[in-house]
CSV table of C-alpha atoms in Angstrom, one decimal:
chain,number,residue,atom,x,y,z
W,439,MET,CA,76.7,13.8,216.3
W,440,THR,CA,77.6,16.9,218.2
W,441,ALA,CA,81.3,16.3,217.8
W,442,GLY,CA,80.8,16.1,214.0
W,443,ILE,CA,79.0,19.4,213.9
W,444,PHE,CA,81.6,21.0,216.1
W,445,ARG,CA,84.4,19.7,213.7
W,446,MET,CA,82.4,21.1,210.7
W,447,ARG,CA,82.1,24.5,212.4
W,448,GLN,CA,85.7,24.5,213.4
W,449,ARG,CA,86.7,23.7,209.7
W,450,GLY,CA,84.4,26.5,208.6
W,451,LEU,CA,86.1,29.0,211.0
W,452,TRP,CA,89.6,27.9,209.8
W,453,LEU,CA,88.6,28.2,206.2
W,454,ALA,CA,87.2,31.8,206.9
W,455,LEU,CA,90.4,32.8,208.9
W,456,MET,CA,92.6,31.5,206.0
W,457,LEU,CA,90.6,33.4,203.5
W,458,LEU,CA,90.8,36.6,205.6
W,459,LEU,CA,94.6,36.2,206.0
W,460,ALA,CA,95.0,35.5,202.3
W,461,THR,CA,93.2,38.7,201.3
W,462,GLY,CA,95.0,40.7,204.0
W,463,THR,CA,98.3,39.8,202.6
W,464,ALA,CA,97.5,40.6,199.0
W,465,ARG,CA,100.0,43.2,197.9
W,466,ALA,CA,99.6,46.1,195.6
W,467,GLU,CA,101.4,45.9,192.3
W,468,THR,CA,103.6,48.9,191.6
W,469,TYR,CA,104.7,49.8,188.1
W,470,ARG,CA,107.4,52.2,186.8
W,471,MET,CA,106.8,54.2,183.6
W,472,ASP,CA,109.6,55.9,181.7
W,473,LEU,CA,108.4,58.1,178.9
W,474,ILE,CA,109.9,60.4,176.3
W,475,LEU,CA,107.7,62.8,174.2
W,476,PHE,CA,109.3,64.0,171.0
W,477,ALA,CA,108.3,66.0,167.9
W,478,ASN,CA,108.9,65.1,164.2
W,479,ARG,CA,110.7,68.0,162.6
W,480,THR,CA,110.3,66.8,159.0
W,481,ALA,CA,107.6,68.3,156.7
W,482,VAL,CA,104.2,66.9,157.4
W,483,THR,CA,101.9,66.0,154.6
W,484,GLU,CA,98.9,65.5,156.9
W,485,ALA,CA,96.9,68.6,157.3
W,486,PRO,CA,96.2,69.9,160.9
W,487,ARG,CA,92.7,69.7,162.3
W,488,ALA,CA,91.1,72.8,163.8
W,489,GLY,CA,89.7,72.3,167.2
W,490,ALA,CA,91.3,68.9,167.8
W,491,LEU,CA,91.7,69.3,171.5
W,492,PRO,CA,92.7,66.3,173.6
W,493,ASP,CA,90.5,65.0,176.5
W,494,TYR,CA,92.4,66.1,179.5
W,495,ALA,CA,89.5,66.6,181.8
W,496,GLY,CA,90.5,65.4,185.4
W,497,ALA,CA,94.2,65.1,184.4
W,498,MET,CA,96.5,66.1,187.3
W,499,ALA,CA,99.3,68.7,186.8
W,500,LEU,CA,102.8,67.4,187.4
W,501,ASP,CA,103.3,69.9,190.2
W,502,ASN,CA,100.2,68.9,192.1
W,503,LEU,CA,102.0,66.4,194.4
W,504,ALA,CA,99.1,66.0,196.8
W,505,ALA,CA,96.7,64.8,194.0
W,506,LEU,CA,99.4,62.5,192.5
W,507,GLN,CA,100.2,61.0,196.0
W,508,ALA,CA,96.5,60.4,196.6
W,509,ALA,CA,96.3,58.6,193.2
W,510,GLY,CA,99.2,56.4,194.0
W,511,ILE,CA,101.6,58.1,191.7
W,512,ARG,CA,105.1,59.2,192.6
W,513,LEU,CA,107.2,61.2,190.1
W,514,LEU,CA,110.8,60.2,190.0
W,515,PRO,CA,113.8,62.6,190.0
W,516,GLU,CA,115.4,63.3,186.6
W,517,SER,CA,118.6,61.3,187.8
W,518,ASP,CA,116.5,58.2,187.9
W,519,PHE,CA,115.2,58.4,184.3
W,520,ALA,CA,116.0,55.1,182.6
W,521,LEU,CA,115.8,56.1,178.9
W,522,GLN,CA,118.9,58.2,178.9
W,523,SER,CA,120.4,56.6,175.8
W,524,GLN,CA,117.2,57.0,173.7
W,525,TRP,CA,116.9,60.7,174.9
W,526,ALA,CA,120.6,61.3,173.8
W,527,ARG,CA,119.9,59.7,170.4
W,528,LEU,CA,116.8,61.9,169.8
W,529,ARG,CA,118.8,65.0,170.8
W,530,ASN,CA,121.5,64.2,168.2
W,531,SER,CA,118.8,63.5,165.5
W,532,ARG,CA,118.0,66.0,162.8
W,533,GLN,CA,114.5,64.4,162.2
W,534,PHE,CA,113.3,64.4,165.9
W,535,GLN,CA,113.2,66.9,168.7
W,536,PRO,CA,113.0,65.5,172.2
W,537,LEU,CA,110.5,67.6,174.2
W,538,LEU,CA,110.2,66.2,177.6
W,539,HIS,CA,110.9,63.0,179.6
W,540,LEU,CA,109.2,61.7,182.6
W,541,SER,CA,109.5,58.8,185.0
W,542,TRP,CA,106.9,57.8,187.6
W,543,THR,CA,105.8,54.9,189.7
W,544,GLN,CA,102.1,54.0,190.0
W,545,ASN,CA,100.4,51.7,192.4
W,546,ASP,CA,97.6,49.4,191.1
W,547,PRO,CA,96.8,51.0,187.7
W,548,PRO,CA,93.0,50.8,187.3
W,549,GLU,CA,91.1,49.1,184.4
W,550,ALA,CA,89.2,52.1,183.2
W,551,ARG,CA,89.5,55.8,183.4
W,552,GLY,CA,92.3,56.2,185.9
W,553,PRO,CA,94.6,58.9,187.1
W,554,ALA,CA,95.9,60.9,184.2
W,555,LEU,CA,99.0,63.1,184.0
W,556,ARG,CA,98.6,66.4,182.2
W,557,LEU,CA,101.6,67.1,179.9
W,558,ARG,CA,102.2,70.6,178.7
W,559,TRP,CA,105.2,71.8,176.9
W,560,GLY,CA,106.3,74.9,174.9
W,561,GLU,CA,105.3,78.5,174.4
W,562,THR,CA,101.7,79.5,174.0
W,563,GLN,CA,100.9,79.5,170.3
W,564,PRO,CA,99.4,82.6,168.5
W,565,GLY,CA,95.9,81.9,167.4
W,566,SER,CA,95.1,79.0,169.7
W,567,GLY,CA,96.4,80.3,173.0
W,568,LEU,CA,97.5,76.8,173.9
W,569,PRO,CA,101.1,75.6,174.5
W,570,LEU,CA,102.8,73.8,171.6
W,571,VAL,CA,102.1,70.4,173.2
W,572,ASP,CA,99.1,69.8,175.5
W,573,GLY,CA,97.3,66.6,176.6
W,574,ARG,CA,97.5,63.7,179.0
W,575,VAL,CA,98.8,60.2,179.5
W,576,MET,CA,97.7,57.4,181.8
W,577,LEU,CA,98.8,53.9,182.6
W,578,LEU,CA,96.0,51.4,183.0
W,579,ILE,CA,95.6,47.6,183.1
W,580,VAL,CA,92.9,46.6,180.5
W,581,ASN,CA,91.9,43.0,180.3
W,582,ARG,CA,95.1,42.1,182.3
W,583,TYR,CA,97.4,44.0,179.9
W,584,LEU,CA,99.4,47.0,180.8
W,585,THR,CA,98.1,49.8,178.6
W,586,LEU,CA,99.4,53.2,177.9
W,587,ASP,CA,96.6,55.7,176.9
W,588,ALA,CA,97.9,59.0,175.4
W,589,ASP,CA,95.8,61.9,174.1
W,590,LEU,CA,98.1,64.7,173.1
W,591,ALA,CA,98.0,67.6,170.6
W,592,TYR,CA,100.7,69.5,168.8
W,593,ASN,CA,99.3,72.9,168.4
W,594,GLY,CA,100.6,74.9,165.5
W,595,SER,CA,99.5,78.4,164.5
W,596,ASN,CA,97.1,76.9,161.9
W,597,GLY,CA,95.7,73.9,163.7
W,598,ALA,CA,96.6,70.8,165.7
W,599,TRP,CA,97.9,67.3,165.0
W,600,ARG,CA,96.7,64.7,167.5
W,601,LEU,CA,98.3,61.7,168.9
W,602,ASP,CA,95.3,59.8,170.4
W,603,GLU,CA,96.3,56.2,171.0
W,604,ARG,CA,95.8,53.3,173.5
W,605,ARG,CA,98.5,50.7,173.3
W,606,LYS,CA,99.1,47.4,175.1
W,607,MET,CA,102.6,47.3,176.6
W,608,ARG,CA,104.7,44.4,177.5
W,609,ARG,CA,106.8,44.8,180.6
W,610,ASP,CA,110.5,45.7,180.1
W,611,GLU,CA,110.2,46.4,176.4
W,612,LEU,CA,110.5,49.8,174.6
W,613,HIS,CA,107.3,50.8,172.9
W,614,HIS,CA,106.8,53.5,170.2
W,615,LEU,CA,103.6,55.5,169.5
W,616,ASP,CA,103.4,58.2,167.0
W,617,SER,CA,101.4,60.6,164.8
W,618,ALA,CA,102.3,63.0,162.1
W,619,ARG,CA,103.9,65.5,164.5
W,620,LEU,CA,104.3,63.7,167.9
W,621,GLY,CA,105.9,60.5,169.1
W,622,ILE,CA,106.2,58.7,172.4
W,623,LEU,CA,108.9,56.3,173.5
W,624,ALA,CA,107.7,54.4,176.7
W,625,GLN,CA,108.9,51.4,178.8
W,626,VAL,CA,107.0,50.0,181.8
W,627,THR,CA,108.5,47.7,184.5
W,628,LYS,CA,107.2,46.1,187.5
W,629,VAL,CA,108.8,47.5,190.7
W,630,GLY,CA,110.3,45.0,192.9
W,631,VAL,CA,110.8,42.3,190.3
W,632,PRO,CA,114.4,41.2,189.9
């Protein structure tokens, strides 16, 4: 009887040890995001909205490297930007004006309100005191789907046009989000996957 109890305890210890080892070897998933923000130059029929400010509370400035690192985000150098051909096509377009491009890696994107990157571009606009483009973007995993959450405003002298969208993204595919004045091209890939 005591030998049977000893074997049961031994199996229990082995099981606990195996579970501990399995959780200890779980690896963080790292994703890479390449993003282009562009403006639509054509005449817009949609009227701007006054006071349509994006929600950028808690968004991290791109030059705050300590905060980015603490959030598991690493900005990549311009030479590593993966959407060069799309950037070149937008530069040669009469309809669209590429504003900025950005690449970063992010460890374990959260499911809910996660680390957001503050995007600001352009001169301060008369009347609003805001840059031409202001807002934030963040990469999340919502219900197991990679998701880009963008809340940006194109601030004209007479109001703002918003791009406020949350989009599921398939890995390794180019995605397009847009509004009357702003657009985003984005691609997410898993780092370390051949």
